[in-house]
């Protein structure tokens, strides 16, 4: 039975709701610099009349809007985005109700290409600004820290700082202005206020030093009446923030690769039969009812049902399972899967965006778009802290201007106003998160753990449930020989090390011409043991049953119980072994040999054998011949070979470590329940796996993750296959093994380059420590400001006569920054 359409359940509510059917549009947004930007756009879109739902994903740069087409149109949504200072690229996906569904692919690629060009341009501009800011900040820092004094030194610093403020830092001031217009505050506001205050005060000192002549006490390095400037404060902050944003822009440039690679799994052309002739047509030209021809090694272009022929089809893109599925007349096939062995014809049943592959594409898109951004703690604090600081600074100015003597009121008011702004400069708060993330991501890279971005690193520390895909994650992802069991009475021929080696040699020799992965597993096992292969003079694959071959002059039969029954082979002597291995969920292949008598053995040097047999011409329709059709005597069972996708050596220890961290562990697979439970018992004999979910297709994997999220759990999904991509995107944190498919890696937030599932625990531990350091950094940065602001405002002046010199304020601010960076560097020892 074909799998349920992945979008049926999503479409049903809209159809049942009555009234105008909502449309969905995707808007590629440019100009976002932080999660707060995404939140601003999202709130703006939700305020547009007719918008039912809006989600903005900062990582992908896309806004997904569900709207009533009778009340609002896409141009209105674009205008709303532009009204808050952001822009929309001039491309958009067609509404979900578009008539030409099959034309969705070019639009998706157009969006991808437009975003790629915009991201490249953004990265190059950020890199140029970073170079300018760093180059001009360095000499300012040298002059300031060395206390270099000569006529015109302040003007020199001004000339060096002005391009940093006007060019390199312009985006922060524009962003702060946009936030101010919408009564909001974000990191742009903090950066603009801090650097702007330091720069403005320094400009006043440079242009009109007499206004702040009493700001600095006399000293050897600073004569009386000459106030200090703080150009280095403003330029250094901008350079450091630009460094973080440049690195972030570079990482975000790969967010569209998952969709691109998924779309490219579908062939560009299909071979269809029309008017009795085979014709190659673009895949978009295939219509329901077309007869499509598929040859060995080709990808299936669309979904359909086999009508003629048989083959083994690799559906790992759907199920994640390494074993191909035998397909015959009436069996369903899916676009994007790979035909491994035979040729067949099928009737197209689903084309365009209705194919399983295109539904997987939409699942990844929807999961990415619906993922709610986790607000940074710094953004939350700045949302309240910045307006309060500005108000306190203004209040300080007003009070000092009101109570000070007329001759010094302006000077004292300005000095204390600037002191408040500088002591509250967000340098430490701005460094609290990026420095910890830079150190942690570098440490992770040393260990082969690649985080897609800083937000991922923070979010991974909150994981409560880990969902592990079975195939390729817990297991190796390919079939391997686990058992070679000779039948009772089967003896090794002279020269053979053991009956086991003789049986494996015979089976591997017969499989030399096979393209089936099970046969490849047998050949690998023989090669690993250094077993030489014998000559094969005849071979035929019997779909759904196995193979028959002539090996060194005797008939060899390898396959399932149906093949043995068809040739009259008695397999009851192996019944105990079959039961034992089946309980372990291993695939059992029987080996039978013509003239396999206990006395004769299988001496390859014995040439007194019947001539090579050939499969009887009477064999038809893929069914094996009957006894006597092709052999001179009935074959006898020689033994069995068990094959399974075995667990990785590190899986059991990795699962124990995850449980030790207090996490819930779930195993999910498209394999059958018996196999899933058997693997779970092997890797978690003490019940470390809390739940096993088996027999699921990609939509169910994503749905299982979503159900865990609905229960309030922060979920990590670990996988390696194309079929895992929707679940990886849906999860709060997607983790892909480095040996996995490119699609899985591109859809994931974390990639484990060492291909070791045990690194999942390492990534979570590193994330938790990083999150703890970030909170410590923010706490101390906040404490410095809370303690320093009252002093800078002159609260102690009535009792002590102390006023905070802006230079002291800058020193305190610098000390807070140094403490934050030093604390972050502790992660190098994690």
Short mmCIF file of N, CA and C in Angstrom, two decimals, residues 229-313:
data_model
loop_
_atom_site.label_atom_id
_atom_site.label_comp_id
_atom_site.label_asym_id
_atom_site.label_seq_id
_atom_site.Cartn_x
_atom_site.Cartn_y
_atom_site.Cartn_z
N UNK A 229 39.97 61.53 25.57
CA UNK A 229 39.04 61.13 24.50
C UNK A 229 38.90 59.61 24.52
N UNK A 230 37.81 59.15 23.95
CA UNK A 230 37.49 57.71 24.00
C UNK A 230 37.17 57.16 22.60
N UNK A 231 37.93 57.65 21.62
CA UNK A 231 37.72 57.15 20.27
C UNK A 231 37.98 55.64 20.18
N UNK A 232 38.98 55.16 20.97
CA UNK A 232 39.31 53.73 20.90
C UNK A 232 38.16 52.86 21.38
N UNK A 233 37.36 53.39 22.32
CA UNK A 233 36.22 52.62 22.82
C UNK A 233 35.22 52.37 21.70
N UNK A 234 34.85 53.45 21.00
CA UNK A 234 33.83 53.31 19.95
C UNK A 234 34.32 52.45 18.79
N UNK A 235 35.56 52.64 18.36
CA UNK A 235 36.05 51.90 17.19
C UNK A 235 36.30 50.42 17.52
N UNK A 236 36.83 50.13 18.72
CA UNK A 236 37.12 48.73 19.07
C UNK A 236 35.83 47.92 19.19
N UNK A 237 34.80 48.53 19.78
CA UNK A 237 33.52 47.80 19.90
C UNK A 237 32.98 47.46 18.52
N UNK A 238 32.99 48.41 17.62
CA UNK A 238 32.47 48.17 16.27
C UNK A 238 33.28 47.09 15.57
N UNK A 239 34.60 47.11 15.69
CA UNK A 239 35.44 46.09 15.04
C UNK A 239 35.13 44.70 15.58
N UNK A 240 34.99 44.57 16.90
CA UNK A 240 34.73 43.27 17.49
C UNK A 240 33.36 42.73 17.09
N UNK A 241 32.36 43.58 17.10
CA UNK A 241 31.02 43.14 16.72
C UNK A 241 30.99 42.76 15.24
N UNK A 242 31.67 43.51 14.41
CA UNK A 242 31.73 43.17 12.99
C UNK A 242 32.42 41.83 12.76
N UNK A 243 33.43 41.52 13.57
CA UNK A 243 34.08 40.22 13.45
C UNK A 243 33.08 39.10 13.67
N UNK A 244 32.28 39.20 14.73
CA UNK A 244 31.28 38.17 14.99
C UNK A 244 30.25 38.06 13.89
N UNK A 245 29.80 39.19 13.39
CA UNK A 245 28.76 39.16 12.35
C UNK A 245 29.30 38.68 11.01
N UNK A 246 30.56 38.94 10.74
CA UNK A 246 31.17 38.43 9.51
C UNK A 246 31.25 36.91 9.54
N UNK A 247 31.70 36.37 10.67
CA UNK A 247 31.77 34.91 10.81
C UNK A 247 30.38 34.31 10.73
N UNK A 248 29.40 34.96 11.33
CA UNK A 248 28.03 34.45 11.31
C UNK A 248 27.47 34.47 9.89
N UNK A 249 27.73 35.54 9.15
CA UNK A 249 27.25 35.63 7.78
C UNK A 249 27.83 34.53 6.91
N UNK A 250 29.09 34.22 7.15
CA UNK A 250 29.73 33.15 6.37
C UNK A 250 29.07 31.81 6.66
N UNK A 251 28.74 31.54 7.92
CA UNK A 251 28.11 30.27 8.29
C UNK A 251 26.70 30.18 7.74
N UNK A 252 25.97 31.30 7.74
CA UNK A 252 24.58 31.28 7.29
C UNK A 252 24.48 31.11 5.78
N UNK A 253 25.60 31.29 5.05
CA UNK A 253 25.55 31.18 3.61
C UNK A 253 25.22 29.79 3.11
N UNK A 254 25.29 28.76 3.98
CA UNK A 254 25.05 27.38 3.55
C UNK A 254 23.67 26.87 3.95
N UNK A 255 22.81 27.74 4.46
CA UNK A 255 21.54 27.26 4.99
C UNK A 255 20.62 26.72 3.90
N UNK A 256 20.81 27.11 2.66
CA UNK A 256 19.92 26.66 1.60
C UNK A 256 20.38 25.38 0.93
N UNK A 257 21.54 24.84 1.32
CA UNK A 257 22.07 23.67 0.63
C UNK A 257 21.17 22.45 0.78
N UNK A 258 20.53 22.29 1.92
CA UNK A 258 19.68 21.11 2.12
C UNK A 258 18.58 21.06 1.08
N UNK A 259 17.89 22.18 0.87
CA UNK A 259 16.81 22.22 -0.11
C UNK A 259 17.36 21.98 -1.51
N UNK A 260 18.47 22.63 -1.82
CA UNK A 260 19.04 22.48 -3.17
C UNK A 260 19.39 21.02 -3.46
N UNK A 261 20.02 20.35 -2.52
CA UNK A 261 20.43 18.97 -2.76
C UNK A 261 19.22 18.04 -2.84
N UNK A 262 18.20 18.31 -2.05
CA UNK A 262 16.98 17.50 -2.13
C UNK A 262 16.33 17.62 -3.50
N UNK A 263 16.20 18.86 -3.96
CA UNK A 263 15.56 19.08 -5.26
C UNK A 263 16.35 18.37 -6.36
N UNK A 264 17.68 18.37 -6.25
CA UNK A 264 18.52 17.78 -7.29
C UNK A 264 18.52 16.25 -7.26
N UNK A 265 17.90 15.64 -6.25
CA UNK A 265 17.79 14.19 -6.26
C UNK A 265 16.86 13.71 -7.37
N UNK A 266 15.93 14.55 -7.77
CA UNK A 266 15.00 14.16 -8.83
C UNK A 266 15.69 14.33 -10.18
N UNK A 267 15.64 13.31 -11.04
CA UNK A 267 16.26 13.44 -12.37
C UNK A 267 15.64 14.59 -13.15
N UNK A 268 16.40 15.15 -14.08
CA UNK A 268 15.89 16.23 -14.91
C UNK A 268 15.00 15.72 -16.03
N UNK A 269 15.22 14.46 -16.43
CA UNK A 269 14.43 13.89 -17.52
C UNK A 269 13.89 12.53 -17.12
N UNK A 270 12.87 12.10 -17.85
CA UNK A 270 12.28 10.77 -17.65
C UNK A 270 12.08 10.12 -19.01
N UNK A 271 12.20 8.79 -19.03
CA UNK A 271 12.01 8.04 -20.28
C UNK A 271 10.59 7.46 -20.26
N UNK A 272 9.70 8.01 -21.09
CA UNK A 272 8.30 7.59 -21.10
C UNK A 272 7.96 6.93 -22.43
N UNK A 273 6.95 6.06 -22.39
CA UNK A 273 6.48 5.36 -23.59
C UNK A 273 5.24 6.08 -24.10
N UNK A 274 5.35 6.68 -25.28
CA UNK A 274 4.22 7.37 -25.90
C UNK A 274 4.14 6.96 -27.37
N UNK A 275 2.95 6.59 -27.77
CA UNK A 275 2.71 6.11 -29.14
C UNK A 275 3.61 4.93 -29.47
N UNK A 276 3.87 4.09 -28.47
CA UNK A 276 4.65 2.89 -28.69
C UNK A 276 6.14 3.12 -28.77
N UNK A 277 6.60 4.34 -28.53
CA UNK A 277 8.03 4.64 -28.61
C UNK A 277 8.52 5.24 -27.30
N UNK A 278 9.78 4.92 -26.95
CA UNK A 278 10.39 5.50 -25.75
C UNK A 278 10.92 6.89 -26.09
N UNK A 279 10.56 7.86 -25.25
CA UNK A 279 10.93 9.25 -25.48
C UNK A 279 11.43 9.87 -24.19
N UNK A 280 12.55 10.59 -24.25
CA UNK A 280 13.04 11.33 -23.09
C UNK A 280 12.35 12.68 -23.03
N UNK A 281 11.71 12.97 -21.89
CA UNK A 281 11.00 14.23 -21.71
C UNK A 281 11.46 14.86 -20.39
N UNK A 282 11.36 16.18 -20.25
CA UNK A 282 11.66 16.79 -18.95
C UNK A 282 10.73 16.21 -17.89
N UNK A 283 11.26 16.06 -16.67
CA UNK A 283 10.46 15.42 -15.63
C UNK A 283 9.19 16.22 -15.35
N UNK A 284 9.23 17.55 -15.57
CA UNK A 284 8.03 18.35 -15.37
C UNK A 284 6.96 18.02 -16.40
N UNK A 285 7.35 17.35 -17.51
CA UNK A 285 6.38 17.00 -18.54
C UNK A 285 5.71 15.66 -18.32
N UNK A 286 6.10 14.91 -17.29
CA UNK A 286 5.47 13.63 -16.99
C UNK A 286 4.09 13.89 -16.38
N UNK A 287 3.08 13.19 -16.89
CA UNK A 287 1.72 13.37 -16.37
C UNK A 287 1.26 12.04 -15.77
N UNK A 288 0.27 12.15 -14.90
CA UNK A 288 -0.29 10.95 -14.28
C UNK A 288 -0.81 10.02 -15.38
N UNK A 289 -0.45 8.74 -15.28
CA UNK A 289 -0.87 7.76 -16.27
C UNK A 289 0.20 7.41 -17.27
N UNK A 290 1.28 8.23 -17.37
CA UNK A 290 2.38 7.92 -18.29
C UNK A 290 3.04 6.61 -17.89
N UNK A 291 3.51 5.85 -18.89
CA UNK A 291 4.33 4.67 -18.64
C UNK A 291 5.80 5.08 -18.69
N UNK A 292 6.52 4.85 -17.61
CA UNK A 292 7.90 5.30 -17.48
C UNK A 292 8.83 4.09 -17.46
N UNK A 293 9.94 4.17 -18.18
CA UNK A 293 10.93 3.10 -18.26
C UNK A 293 12.11 3.46 -17.36
N UNK A 294 12.55 2.49 -16.54
CA UNK A 294 13.69 2.71 -15.66
C UNK A 294 14.69 1.59 -15.88
N UNK A 295 15.94 1.95 -16.10
CA UNK A 295 17.01 0.97 -16.34
C UNK A 295 17.91 0.87 -15.11
N UNK A 296 18.77 -0.15 -15.05
CA UNK A 296 19.64 -0.32 -13.87
C UNK A 296 20.52 0.91 -13.63
N UNK A 297 20.63 1.29 -12.36
CA UNK A 297 21.48 2.40 -11.98
C UNK A 297 20.84 3.77 -12.09
N UNK A 298 19.63 3.85 -12.63
CA UNK A 298 18.98 5.14 -12.81
C UNK A 298 18.13 5.50 -11.59
N UNK A 299 17.94 6.81 -11.38
CA UNK A 299 17.01 7.28 -10.37
C UNK A 299 15.59 7.30 -10.94
N UNK A 300 14.65 6.92 -10.13
CA UNK A 300 13.26 6.92 -10.55
C UNK A 300 12.76 8.36 -10.54
N UNK A 301 12.15 8.84 -11.65
CA UNK A 301 11.83 10.27 -11.74
C UNK A 301 10.61 10.71 -10.94
N UNK A 302 9.55 9.91 -10.90
CA UNK A 302 8.32 10.29 -10.20
C UNK A 302 7.78 9.06 -9.47
N UNK A 303 6.70 9.23 -8.72
CA UNK A 303 6.08 8.12 -8.00
C UNK A 303 5.17 7.34 -8.94
N UNK A 304 5.05 6.04 -8.67
CA UNK A 304 4.16 5.23 -9.50
C UNK A 304 4.07 3.80 -9.01
N UNK A 305 3.45 2.93 -9.84
CA UNK A 305 3.28 1.51 -9.55
C UNK A 305 3.87 0.70 -10.70
N UNK A 306 4.66 -0.33 -10.35
CA UNK A 306 5.30 -1.18 -11.35
C UNK A 306 4.23 -1.95 -12.12
N UNK A 307 4.36 -1.97 -13.46
CA UNK A 307 3.41 -2.73 -14.28
C UNK A 307 4.09 -3.86 -15.04
N UNK A 308 5.42 -3.83 -15.16
CA UNK A 308 6.12 -4.91 -15.89
C UNK A 308 7.57 -4.94 -15.46
N UNK A 309 8.11 -6.16 -15.26
CA UNK A 309 9.50 -6.31 -14.87
C UNK A 309 9.66 -6.36 -13.35
N UNK A 310 10.89 -6.53 -12.92
CA UNK A 310 11.18 -6.59 -11.49
C UNK A 310 12.61 -6.10 -11.26
N UNK A 311 12.87 -5.68 -10.02
CA UNK A 311 14.19 -5.16 -9.68
C UNK A 311 14.29 -5.01 -8.17
N UNK A 312 15.49 -4.65 -7.72
CA UNK A 312 15.72 -4.27 -6.33
C UNK A 312 15.98 -2.77 -6.32
N UNK A 313 15.21 -2.04 -5.53
CA UNK A 313 15.26 -0.58 -5.54
C UNK A 313 15.77 -0.09 -4.19
#
